[in-house]
Coordinates of C-alpha atoms in Angstrom, one line a residue:
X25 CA -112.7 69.6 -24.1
X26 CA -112.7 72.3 -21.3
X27 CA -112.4 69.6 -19.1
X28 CA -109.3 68.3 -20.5
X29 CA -108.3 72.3 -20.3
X30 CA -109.0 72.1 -16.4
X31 CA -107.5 69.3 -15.9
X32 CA -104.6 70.2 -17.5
X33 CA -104.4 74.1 -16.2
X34 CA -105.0 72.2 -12.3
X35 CA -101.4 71.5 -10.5
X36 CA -100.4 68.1 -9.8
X37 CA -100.7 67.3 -6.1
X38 CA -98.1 64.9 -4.5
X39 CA -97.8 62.6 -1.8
X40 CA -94.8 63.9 0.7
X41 CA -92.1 61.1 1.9
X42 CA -89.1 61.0 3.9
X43 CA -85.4 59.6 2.9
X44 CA -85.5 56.4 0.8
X45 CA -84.4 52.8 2.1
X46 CA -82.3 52.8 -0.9
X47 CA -79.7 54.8 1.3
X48 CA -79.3 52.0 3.7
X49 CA -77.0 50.1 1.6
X50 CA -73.9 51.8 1.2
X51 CA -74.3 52.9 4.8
X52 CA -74.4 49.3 5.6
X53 CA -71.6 48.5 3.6
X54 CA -69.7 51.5 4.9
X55 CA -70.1 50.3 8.5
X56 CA -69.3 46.4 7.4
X57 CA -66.2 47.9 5.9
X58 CA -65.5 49.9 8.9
X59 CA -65.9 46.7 11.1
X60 CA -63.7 44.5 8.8
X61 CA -61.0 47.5 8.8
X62 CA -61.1 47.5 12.5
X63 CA -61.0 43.7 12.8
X64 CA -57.7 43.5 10.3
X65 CA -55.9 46.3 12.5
X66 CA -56.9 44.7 15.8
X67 CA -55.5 41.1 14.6
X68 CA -52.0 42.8 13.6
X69 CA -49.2 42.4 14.9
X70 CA -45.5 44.4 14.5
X71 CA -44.2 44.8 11.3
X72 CA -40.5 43.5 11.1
X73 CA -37.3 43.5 8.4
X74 CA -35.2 40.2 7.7
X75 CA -32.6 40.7 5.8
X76 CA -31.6 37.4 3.5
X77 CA -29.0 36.4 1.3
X78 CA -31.7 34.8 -1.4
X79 CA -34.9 34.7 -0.9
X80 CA -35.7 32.0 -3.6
X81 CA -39.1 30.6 -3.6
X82 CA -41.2 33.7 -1.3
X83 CA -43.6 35.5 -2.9
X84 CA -45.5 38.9 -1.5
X85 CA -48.5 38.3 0.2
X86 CA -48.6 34.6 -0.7
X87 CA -45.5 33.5 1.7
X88 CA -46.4 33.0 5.3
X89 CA -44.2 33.3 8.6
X90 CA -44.6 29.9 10.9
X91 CA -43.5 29.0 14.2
X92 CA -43.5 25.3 15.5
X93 CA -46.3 24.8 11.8
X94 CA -48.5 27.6 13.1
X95 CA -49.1 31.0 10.8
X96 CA -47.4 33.7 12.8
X97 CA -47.4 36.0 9.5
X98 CA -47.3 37.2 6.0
X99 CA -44.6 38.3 3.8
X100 CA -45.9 41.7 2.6
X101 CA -42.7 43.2 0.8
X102 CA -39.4 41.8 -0.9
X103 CA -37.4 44.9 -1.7
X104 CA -33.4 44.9 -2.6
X105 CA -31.0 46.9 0.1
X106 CA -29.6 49.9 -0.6
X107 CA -25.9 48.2 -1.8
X108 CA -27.7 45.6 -3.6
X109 CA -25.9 42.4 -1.7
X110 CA -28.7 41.5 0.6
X111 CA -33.0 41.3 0.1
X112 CA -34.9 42.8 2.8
X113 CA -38.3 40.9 3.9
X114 CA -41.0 43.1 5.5
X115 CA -43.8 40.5 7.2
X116 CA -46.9 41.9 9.2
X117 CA -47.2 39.4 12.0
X118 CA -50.7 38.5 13.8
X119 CA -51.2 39.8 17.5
X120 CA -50.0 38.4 20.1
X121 CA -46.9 37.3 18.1
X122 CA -44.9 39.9 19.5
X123 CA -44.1 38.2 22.4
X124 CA -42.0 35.9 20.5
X125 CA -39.5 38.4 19.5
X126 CA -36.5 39.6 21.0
X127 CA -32.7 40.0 20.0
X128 CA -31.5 35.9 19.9
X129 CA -34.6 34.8 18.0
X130 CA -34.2 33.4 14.2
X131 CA -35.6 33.6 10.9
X132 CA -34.8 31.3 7.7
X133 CA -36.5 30.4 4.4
X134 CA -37.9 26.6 4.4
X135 CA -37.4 25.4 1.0
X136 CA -36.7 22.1 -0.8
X137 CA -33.4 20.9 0.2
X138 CA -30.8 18.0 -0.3
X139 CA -27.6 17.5 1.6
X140 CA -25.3 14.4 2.0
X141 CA -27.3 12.1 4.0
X142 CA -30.2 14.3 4.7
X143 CA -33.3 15.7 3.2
X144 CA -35.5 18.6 4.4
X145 CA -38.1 20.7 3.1
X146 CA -40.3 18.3 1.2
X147 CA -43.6 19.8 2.6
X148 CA -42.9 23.0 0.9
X149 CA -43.4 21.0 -2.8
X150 CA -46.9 21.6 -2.4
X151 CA -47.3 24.8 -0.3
X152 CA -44.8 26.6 -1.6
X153 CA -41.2 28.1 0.6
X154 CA -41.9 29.7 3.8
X155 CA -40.0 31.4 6.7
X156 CA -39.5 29.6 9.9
X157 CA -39.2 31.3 13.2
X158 CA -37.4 30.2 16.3
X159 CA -38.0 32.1 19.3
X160 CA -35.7 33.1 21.4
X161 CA -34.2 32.5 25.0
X162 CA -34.8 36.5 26.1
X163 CA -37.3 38.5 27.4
X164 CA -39.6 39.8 24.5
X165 CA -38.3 43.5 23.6
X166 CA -38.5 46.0 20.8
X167 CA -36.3 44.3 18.3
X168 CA -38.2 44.1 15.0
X169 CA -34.9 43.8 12.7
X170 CA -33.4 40.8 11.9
X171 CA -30.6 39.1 9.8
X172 CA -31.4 35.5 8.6
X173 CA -29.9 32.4 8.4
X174 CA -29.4 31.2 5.2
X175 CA -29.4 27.5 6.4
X176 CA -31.6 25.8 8.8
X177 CA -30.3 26.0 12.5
X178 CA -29.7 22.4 13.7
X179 CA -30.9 22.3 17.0
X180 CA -33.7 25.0 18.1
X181 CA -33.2 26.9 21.3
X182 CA -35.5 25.1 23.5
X183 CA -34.2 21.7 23.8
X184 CA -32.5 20.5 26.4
X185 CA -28.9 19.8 26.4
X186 CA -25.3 20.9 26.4
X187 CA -23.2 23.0 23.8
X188 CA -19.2 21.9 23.7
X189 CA -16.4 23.2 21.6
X190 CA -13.9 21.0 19.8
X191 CA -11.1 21.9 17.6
X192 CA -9.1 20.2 15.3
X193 CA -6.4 20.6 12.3
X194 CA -8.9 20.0 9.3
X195 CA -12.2 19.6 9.0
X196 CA -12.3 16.2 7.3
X197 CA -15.7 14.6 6.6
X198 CA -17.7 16.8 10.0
X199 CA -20.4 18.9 8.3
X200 CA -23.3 21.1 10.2
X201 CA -26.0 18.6 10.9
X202 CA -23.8 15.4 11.4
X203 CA -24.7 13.3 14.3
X204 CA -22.6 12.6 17.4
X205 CA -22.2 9.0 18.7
X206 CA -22.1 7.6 22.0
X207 CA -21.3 3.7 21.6
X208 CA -22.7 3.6 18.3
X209 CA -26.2 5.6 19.2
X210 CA -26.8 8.7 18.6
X211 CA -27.1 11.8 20.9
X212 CA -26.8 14.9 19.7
X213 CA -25.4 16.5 16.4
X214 CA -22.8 18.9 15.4
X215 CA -24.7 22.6 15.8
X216 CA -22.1 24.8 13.2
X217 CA -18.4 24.9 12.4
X218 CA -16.2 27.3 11.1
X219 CA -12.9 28.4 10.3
X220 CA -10.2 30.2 12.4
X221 CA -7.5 31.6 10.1
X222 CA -5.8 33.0 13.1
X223 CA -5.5 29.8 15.2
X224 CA -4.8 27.8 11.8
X225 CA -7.5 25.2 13.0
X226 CA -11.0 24.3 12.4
X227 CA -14.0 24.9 15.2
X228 CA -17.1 22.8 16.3
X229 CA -20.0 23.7 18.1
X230 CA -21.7 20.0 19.2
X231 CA -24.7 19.6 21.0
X232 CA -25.4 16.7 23.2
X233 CA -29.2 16.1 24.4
X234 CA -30.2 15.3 27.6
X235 CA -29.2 13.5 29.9
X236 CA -26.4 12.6 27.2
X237 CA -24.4 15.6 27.8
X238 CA -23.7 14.1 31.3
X239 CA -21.8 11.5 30.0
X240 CA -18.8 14.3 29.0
X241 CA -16.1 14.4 31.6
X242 CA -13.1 16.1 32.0
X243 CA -11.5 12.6 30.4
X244 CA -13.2 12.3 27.4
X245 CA -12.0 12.2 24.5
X246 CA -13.8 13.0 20.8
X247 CA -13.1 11.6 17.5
X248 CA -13.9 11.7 14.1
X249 CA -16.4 8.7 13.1
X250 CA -16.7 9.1 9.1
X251 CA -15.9 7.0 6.7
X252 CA -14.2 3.4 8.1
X253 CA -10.7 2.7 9.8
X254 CA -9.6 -0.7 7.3
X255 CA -6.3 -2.0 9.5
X256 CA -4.2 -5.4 9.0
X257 CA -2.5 -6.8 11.7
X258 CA -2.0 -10.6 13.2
X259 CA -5.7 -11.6 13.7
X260 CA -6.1 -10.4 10.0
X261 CA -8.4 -7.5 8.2
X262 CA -10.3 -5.3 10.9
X263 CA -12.7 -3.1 9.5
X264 CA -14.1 -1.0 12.0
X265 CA -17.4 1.8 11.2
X266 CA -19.1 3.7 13.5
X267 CA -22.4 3.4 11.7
X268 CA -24.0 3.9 8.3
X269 CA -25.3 7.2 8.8
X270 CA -21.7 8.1 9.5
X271 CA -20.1 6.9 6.8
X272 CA -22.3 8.0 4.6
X273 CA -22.5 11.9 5.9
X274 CA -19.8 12.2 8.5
X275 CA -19.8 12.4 12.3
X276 CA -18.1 12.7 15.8
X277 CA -17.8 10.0 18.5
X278 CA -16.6 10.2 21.7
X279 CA -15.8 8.3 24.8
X280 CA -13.3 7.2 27.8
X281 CA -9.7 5.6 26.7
X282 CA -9.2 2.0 28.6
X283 CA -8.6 2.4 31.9
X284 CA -8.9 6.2 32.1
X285 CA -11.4 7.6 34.6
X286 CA -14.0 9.6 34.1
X287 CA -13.1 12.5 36.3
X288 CA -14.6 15.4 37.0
X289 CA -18.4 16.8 35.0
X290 CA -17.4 20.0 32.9
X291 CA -19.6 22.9 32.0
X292 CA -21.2 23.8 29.3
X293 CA -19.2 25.4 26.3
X294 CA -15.6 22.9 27.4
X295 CA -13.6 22.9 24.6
X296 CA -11.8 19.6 23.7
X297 CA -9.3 18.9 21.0
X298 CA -11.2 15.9 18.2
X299 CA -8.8 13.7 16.9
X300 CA -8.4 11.9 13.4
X301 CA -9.6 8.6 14.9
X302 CA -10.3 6.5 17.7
X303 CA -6.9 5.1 18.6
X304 CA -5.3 8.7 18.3
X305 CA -7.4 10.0 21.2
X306 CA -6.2 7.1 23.4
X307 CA -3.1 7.4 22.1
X308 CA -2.4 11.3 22.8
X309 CA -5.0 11.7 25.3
X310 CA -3.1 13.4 28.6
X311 CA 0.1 12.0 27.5
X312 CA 3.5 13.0 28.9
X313 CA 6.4 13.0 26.7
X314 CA 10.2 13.2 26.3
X315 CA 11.9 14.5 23.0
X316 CA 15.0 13.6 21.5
X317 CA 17.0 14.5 18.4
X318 CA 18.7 11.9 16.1
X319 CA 21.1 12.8 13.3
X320 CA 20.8 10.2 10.6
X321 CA 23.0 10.2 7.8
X322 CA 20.9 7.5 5.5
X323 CA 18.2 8.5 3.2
X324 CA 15.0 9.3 5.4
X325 CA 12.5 8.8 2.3
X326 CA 9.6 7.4 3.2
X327 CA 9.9 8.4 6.8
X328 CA 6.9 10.9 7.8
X329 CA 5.8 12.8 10.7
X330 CA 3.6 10.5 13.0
X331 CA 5.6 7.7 11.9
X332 CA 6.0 5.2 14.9
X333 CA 9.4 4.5 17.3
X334 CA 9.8 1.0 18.5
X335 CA 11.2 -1.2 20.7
X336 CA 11.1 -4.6 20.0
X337 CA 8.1 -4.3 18.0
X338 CA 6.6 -1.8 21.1
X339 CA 5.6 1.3 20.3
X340 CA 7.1 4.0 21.9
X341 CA 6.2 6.9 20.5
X342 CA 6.4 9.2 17.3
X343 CA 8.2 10.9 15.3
X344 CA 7.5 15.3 15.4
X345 CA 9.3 16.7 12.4
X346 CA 11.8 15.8 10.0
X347 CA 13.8 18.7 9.4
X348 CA 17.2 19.8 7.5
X349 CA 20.0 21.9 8.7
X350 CA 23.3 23.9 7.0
X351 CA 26.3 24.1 8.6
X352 CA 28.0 27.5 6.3
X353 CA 31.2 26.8 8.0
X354 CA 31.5 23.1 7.2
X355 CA 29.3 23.6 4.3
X356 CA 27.5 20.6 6.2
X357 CA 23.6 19.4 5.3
X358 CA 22.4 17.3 8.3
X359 CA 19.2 15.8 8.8
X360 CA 17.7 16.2 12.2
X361 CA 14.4 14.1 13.3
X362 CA 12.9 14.8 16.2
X363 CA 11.1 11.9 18.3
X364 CA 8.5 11.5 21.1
X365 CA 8.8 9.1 23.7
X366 CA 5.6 8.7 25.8
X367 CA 7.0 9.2 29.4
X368 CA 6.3 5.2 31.5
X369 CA 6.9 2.8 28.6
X370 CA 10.0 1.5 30.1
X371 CA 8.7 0.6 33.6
X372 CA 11.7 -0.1 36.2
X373 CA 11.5 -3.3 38.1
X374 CA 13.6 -3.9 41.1
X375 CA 16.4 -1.4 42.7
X376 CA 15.5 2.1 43.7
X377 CA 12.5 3.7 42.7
X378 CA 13.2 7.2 43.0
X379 CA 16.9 5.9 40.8
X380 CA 14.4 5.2 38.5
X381 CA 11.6 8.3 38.4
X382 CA 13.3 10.4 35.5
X383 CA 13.4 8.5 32.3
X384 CA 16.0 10.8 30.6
X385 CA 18.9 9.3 33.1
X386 CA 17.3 6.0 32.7
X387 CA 17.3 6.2 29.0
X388 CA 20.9 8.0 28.9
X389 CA 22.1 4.7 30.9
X390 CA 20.8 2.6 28.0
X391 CA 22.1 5.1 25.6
X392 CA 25.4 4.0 27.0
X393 CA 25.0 0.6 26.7
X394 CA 24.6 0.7 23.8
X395 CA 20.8 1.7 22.8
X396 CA 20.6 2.8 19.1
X397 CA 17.9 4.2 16.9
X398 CA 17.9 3.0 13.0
X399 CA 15.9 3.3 10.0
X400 CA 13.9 0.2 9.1
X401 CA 11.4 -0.9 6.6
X402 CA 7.3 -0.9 7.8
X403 CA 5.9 -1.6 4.2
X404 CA 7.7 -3.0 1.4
X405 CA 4.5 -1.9 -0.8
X406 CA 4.5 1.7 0.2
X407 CA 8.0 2.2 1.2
X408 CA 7.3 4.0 4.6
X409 CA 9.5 3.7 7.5
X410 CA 9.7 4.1 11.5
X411 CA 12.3 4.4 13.5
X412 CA 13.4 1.4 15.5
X413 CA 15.5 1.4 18.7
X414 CA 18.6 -1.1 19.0
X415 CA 20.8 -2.2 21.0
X416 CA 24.2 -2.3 19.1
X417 CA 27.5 -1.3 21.5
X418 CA 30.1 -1.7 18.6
X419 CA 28.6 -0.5 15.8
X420 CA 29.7 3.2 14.1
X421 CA 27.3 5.6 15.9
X422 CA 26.5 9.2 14.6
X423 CA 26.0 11.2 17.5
X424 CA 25.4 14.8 17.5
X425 CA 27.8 16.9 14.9
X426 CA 31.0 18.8 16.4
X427 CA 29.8 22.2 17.5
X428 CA 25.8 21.2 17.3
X429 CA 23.8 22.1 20.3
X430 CA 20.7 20.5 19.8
X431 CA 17.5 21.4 21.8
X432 CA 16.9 17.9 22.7
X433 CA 19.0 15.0 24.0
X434 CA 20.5 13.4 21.3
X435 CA 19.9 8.8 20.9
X436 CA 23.0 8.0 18.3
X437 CA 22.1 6.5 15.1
X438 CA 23.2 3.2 13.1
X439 CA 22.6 2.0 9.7
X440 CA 21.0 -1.3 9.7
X441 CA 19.2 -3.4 7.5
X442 CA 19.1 -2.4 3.7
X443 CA 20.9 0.6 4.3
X444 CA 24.0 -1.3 5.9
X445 CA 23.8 -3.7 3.3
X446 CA 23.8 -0.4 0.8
X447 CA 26.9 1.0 2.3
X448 CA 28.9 -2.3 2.4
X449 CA 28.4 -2.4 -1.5
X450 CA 29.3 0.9 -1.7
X451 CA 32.4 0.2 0.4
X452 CA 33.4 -3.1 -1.6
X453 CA 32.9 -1.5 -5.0
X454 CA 35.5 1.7 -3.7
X455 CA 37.7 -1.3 -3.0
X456 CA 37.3 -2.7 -6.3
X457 CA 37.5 1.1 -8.1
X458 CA 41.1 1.3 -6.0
X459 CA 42.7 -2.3 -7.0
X460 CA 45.1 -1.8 -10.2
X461 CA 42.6 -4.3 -12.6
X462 CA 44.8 -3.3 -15.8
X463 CA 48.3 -4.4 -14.2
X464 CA 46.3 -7.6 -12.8
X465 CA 44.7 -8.2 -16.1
X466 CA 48.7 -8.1 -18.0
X467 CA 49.7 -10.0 -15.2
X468 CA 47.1 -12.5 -15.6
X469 CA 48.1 -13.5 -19.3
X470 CA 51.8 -13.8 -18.4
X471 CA 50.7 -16.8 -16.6
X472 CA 48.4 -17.9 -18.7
X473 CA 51.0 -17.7 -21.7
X474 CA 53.6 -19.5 -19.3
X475 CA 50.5 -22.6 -17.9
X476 CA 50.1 -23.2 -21.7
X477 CA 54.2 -23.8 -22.3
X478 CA 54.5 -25.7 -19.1
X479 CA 51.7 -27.8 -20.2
X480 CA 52.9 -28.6 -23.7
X481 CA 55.9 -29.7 -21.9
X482 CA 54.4 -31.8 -19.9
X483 CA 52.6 -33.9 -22.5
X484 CA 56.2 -34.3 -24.3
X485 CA 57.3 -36.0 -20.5
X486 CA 54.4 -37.7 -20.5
X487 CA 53.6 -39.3 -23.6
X488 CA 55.9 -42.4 -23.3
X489 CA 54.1 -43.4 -20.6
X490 CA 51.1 -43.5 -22.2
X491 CA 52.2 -46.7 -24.5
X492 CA 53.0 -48.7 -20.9
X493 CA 49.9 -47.3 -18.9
X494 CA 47.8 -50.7 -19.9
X495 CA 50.4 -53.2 -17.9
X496 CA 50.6 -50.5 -15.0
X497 CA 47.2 -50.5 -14.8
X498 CA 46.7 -54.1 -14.9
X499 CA 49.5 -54.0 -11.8
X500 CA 47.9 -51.4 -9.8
X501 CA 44.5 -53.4 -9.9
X502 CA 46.4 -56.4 -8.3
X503 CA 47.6 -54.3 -6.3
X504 CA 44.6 -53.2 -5.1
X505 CA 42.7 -56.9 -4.8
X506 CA 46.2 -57.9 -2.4
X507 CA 45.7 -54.6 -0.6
X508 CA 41.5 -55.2 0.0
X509 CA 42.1 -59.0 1.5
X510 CA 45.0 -57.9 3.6
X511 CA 42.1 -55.1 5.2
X512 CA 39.4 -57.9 5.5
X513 CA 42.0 -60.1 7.5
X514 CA 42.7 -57.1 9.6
X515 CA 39.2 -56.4 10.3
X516 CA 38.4 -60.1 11.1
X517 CA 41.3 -60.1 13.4
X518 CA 40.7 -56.7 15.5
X519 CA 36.9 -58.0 15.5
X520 CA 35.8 -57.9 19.4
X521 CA 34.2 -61.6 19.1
X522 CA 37.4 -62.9 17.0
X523 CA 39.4 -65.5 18.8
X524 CA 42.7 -62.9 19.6
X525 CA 40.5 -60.4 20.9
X526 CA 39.3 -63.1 23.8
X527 CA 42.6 -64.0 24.3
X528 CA 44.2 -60.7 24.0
X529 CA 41.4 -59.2 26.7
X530 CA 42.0 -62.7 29.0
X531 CA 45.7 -62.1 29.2
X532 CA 45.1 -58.2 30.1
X533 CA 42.9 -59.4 32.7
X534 CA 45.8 -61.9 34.3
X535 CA 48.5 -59.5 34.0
X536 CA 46.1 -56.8 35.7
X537 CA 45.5 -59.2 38.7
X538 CA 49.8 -60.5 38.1
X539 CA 49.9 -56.0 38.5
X540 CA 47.9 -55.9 41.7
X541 CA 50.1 -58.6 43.4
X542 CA 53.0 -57.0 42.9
X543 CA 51.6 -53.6 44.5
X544 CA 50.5 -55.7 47.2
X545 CA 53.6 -57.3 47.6
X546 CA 55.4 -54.2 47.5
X547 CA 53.2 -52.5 50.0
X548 CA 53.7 -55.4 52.5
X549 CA 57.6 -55.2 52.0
X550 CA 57.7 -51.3 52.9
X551 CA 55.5 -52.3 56.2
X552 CA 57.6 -55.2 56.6
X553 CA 61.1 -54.9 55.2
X554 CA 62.2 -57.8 58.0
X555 CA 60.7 -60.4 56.3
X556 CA 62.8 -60.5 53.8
X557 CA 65.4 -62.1 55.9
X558 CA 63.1 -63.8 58.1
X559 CA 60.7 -64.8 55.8
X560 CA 56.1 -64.4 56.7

């Protein structure tokens, strides 16, 4: 018992130690923290902005930033602008990535997407939308804002090639993306287009790879290639198509006109006008012109602008506008149309050359000989016309009205064809409107009233010849067998083998030689008049 007291009354004794290992574990984590801290902010990059229009399909800190497939960076924050139009995009990009930036470099969202003819995006079904980077041409600076593109650029930066303007009234089947042909292939694309309210036309940006964009001169000429050009003419239906992938989305082809060529390389960023189709651009390509006016006084329906002038079934040239004119002192409407002729379709032959160098006298001399310009007929299905050059000296002409100074010179006009024909009706039927029909009519049944008496009067004078007409007739038909044998002795007498004939044609023949003895006779007595008295 009073050991138990000692033992308990005695102080423990313990065993000194220093700081426990325990303590090495949150310092450890603390300085793996610390090195994983240091590692993230050594790996980052910049931090940038892209502003975006719709930013459908990103997610924050799922979506990466790529350039040419590798990870350049992640989307951190999607966030609204202040005016609430536009999202902004903040992305931490990786070191190193900053030398990709600078002012001309691009941003846009890849995402599932289908146009006419084309289809992009497809890898993003199963990794989700991303942001593509293309970097740009400049040095690498401090730009770290950037607007977007909402669609896909269509050519990057870095390949090689040319960039040409072209320009044209309407846009027609040319969207961003479609290709550009060369004979058929392909070799380039169109790179953007827009709108120029200011110049009332449409603008192209093409680009032509290498070495294709060599192959544009100062002579080409471009053209739209979409759809197909369906034409009838005397070798039948010609259906021409620059290829599938044109018809289908669109395109531009371009090339040298026949006989045209090539000229001189241009730079890069020429501008050159595209035309609706191939046979425009040969047609208009550096053409020289001469305008003239012609006053028409027929219906021009169905005549348009573009319509064509002929010659002799040769084209000429065109027609520019169609226009109509009031005179207030004559209280006059006229119709002008205004032509084209394309300067060397009537090549002189023969005489003087330099006579023959400016085709307004030349044309002016056929004017007065006659050279006309009429209205004719091109389709009977959709009633279109052209205007066709004549030569008609002594037909009516319309020249240019009394007091008119027109801009242009002035080809007279005829009505030919159905519109001559419409004018004689109209002029036959003003005859027929002036002739006095109801006096003629009153007129007319007078003498039919008086034809009916004479005719009763002359059945009265004839009817007692009708009971003798069967012995007259019986005469007359004698008469007629006497008359036919009296003809078939005449024939058999004037027949050349009949016995007269030969006798007729043998006594000719001796009073032709009985003729030529007397003549000699009488030449010998003129010679000779002695021998009368003296005899041979």
């Amino acid at each position: 018992m009073n050991d138990l007291h000692e033992l308990a009354a005695s102080p423990l004794q313990t065993k000194q130690r220093g700081p426990s290992l325990i303590w090495l574990v949150p310092l450890l984590a603390l300085l793996i923290g610390a090195w994983i801290a240091w590692q993230d902010w050594s790996q980052r990059g910049p931090e940038i902005e892209i502003l975006f229009q719709d930013v459908k399909g990103l997610e924050e800190g799922k979506s990466k930033i790529r350039y040419r497939s590798l990870e350049v960076g992640l989307i951190t924050a999607l966030e609204l602008t202040d005016d609430l139009r536009q999202v902004r995009v903040r992305a931490q990009l990786k070191k190193g990535a900053e030398r990709y930036l600078s002012s001309d470099s691009r941003f846009w969202v890849v995402r599932p997407r289908v146009a006419l003819g084309q289809v992009s995006g497809l890898e993003t079904l199963l990794s989700g939308s991303f942001i593509e980077m293309d970097a740009g041409n400049g040095q690498a600076d401090d730009q770290r804002a950037f607007v977007g593109l909402e669609q896909p650029p269509a050519v990057s930066i870095h390949e090689p090639g040319q960039v040409f303007g072209l320009y044209a009234d309407r846009r027609g089947s040319v969207s961003i993306g479609s290709g550009v042909f060369y004979r058929n292939i392909q070799v380039g694309l169109v790179k953007d287009l827009s709108l120029r309210p200011e110049k009332q036309r449409v603008e192209f940006e093409i680009f032509l790879r290498q070495p294709f964009d060599r192959l544009v001169t100062e002579n080409t000429v471009f053209w739209n290639a979409g759809g197909f050009n369906l034409s009838l003419g005397a070798e039948g239906v010609e259906l021409a198509i620059e290829s599938l992938e044109s018809l289908v989305s669109g395109g531009i082809a371009f090339g040298l006109p026949k006989g045209v060529e090539a000229g001189a390389p241009v730079a890069d960023g020429a501008l050159f006008e595209l035309y609706a189709s191939e046979t425009l651009a040969a047609r208009q390509r550096n053409r020289e012109s001469t305008r003239y006016v012609l006053y028409f006084t027929d219906s021009v329906r169905g005549l348009a602008v573009g319509a064509p002038v002929e010659f002799s079934g040769i084209r000429l040239g065109e027609v520019l506008s169609i226009g109509a004119e009031y005179d207030s002192d004559s209280l006059e409407i006229r119709i002008p149309v205004t032509i084209e002729i394309e300067r060397g379709r009537f090549r002189p032959t023969g005489g003087n050359p330099e006579q023959s160098a400016d085709e307004r006298l030349v044309l002016q001399a056929l004017v007065e000989r006659g050279l006309r310009a009429s209205l004719k007929s091109g389709n009977l299905l959709t009633g279109s016309q052209f205007v066709d050059l004549v030569f008609m000296p002594e037909s009516d002409q319309q020249a240019a009205p009394a007091g008119v100074e027109p801009p242009h010179p002035v080809i007279p006009t005829v009505s030919t064809g159905f519109n001559l024909l419409q004018q004689r009706i109209t002029s036959l039927v003003a005859r027929l409107d002036q002739l006095p029909i109801e006096r003629i009519g009153a007129n007319l049944d007078k003498s039919m009233l008086e034809l009916n008496t004479s005719l009763v009067s002359l059945n009265a004078v004839l009817k007692p010849f009708g009971e003798r007409s069967a012995p007259m007739a019986q005469a007359l038909e004698r008469t007629l067998e006497r008359t036919s044998k009296v003809m078939a002795s005449a024939d058999k007498t004037l027949n050349p083998n009949s016995q007269l004939q030969t006798q007729l044609l043998k006594a000719l023949e001796e009073f032709s030689a009985a003729s030529k003895a007397i003549r000699d006779l009488s030449r010998f007595i003129e010679r000779n008049p002695q021998a009368l008295l003296l005899g041979k």
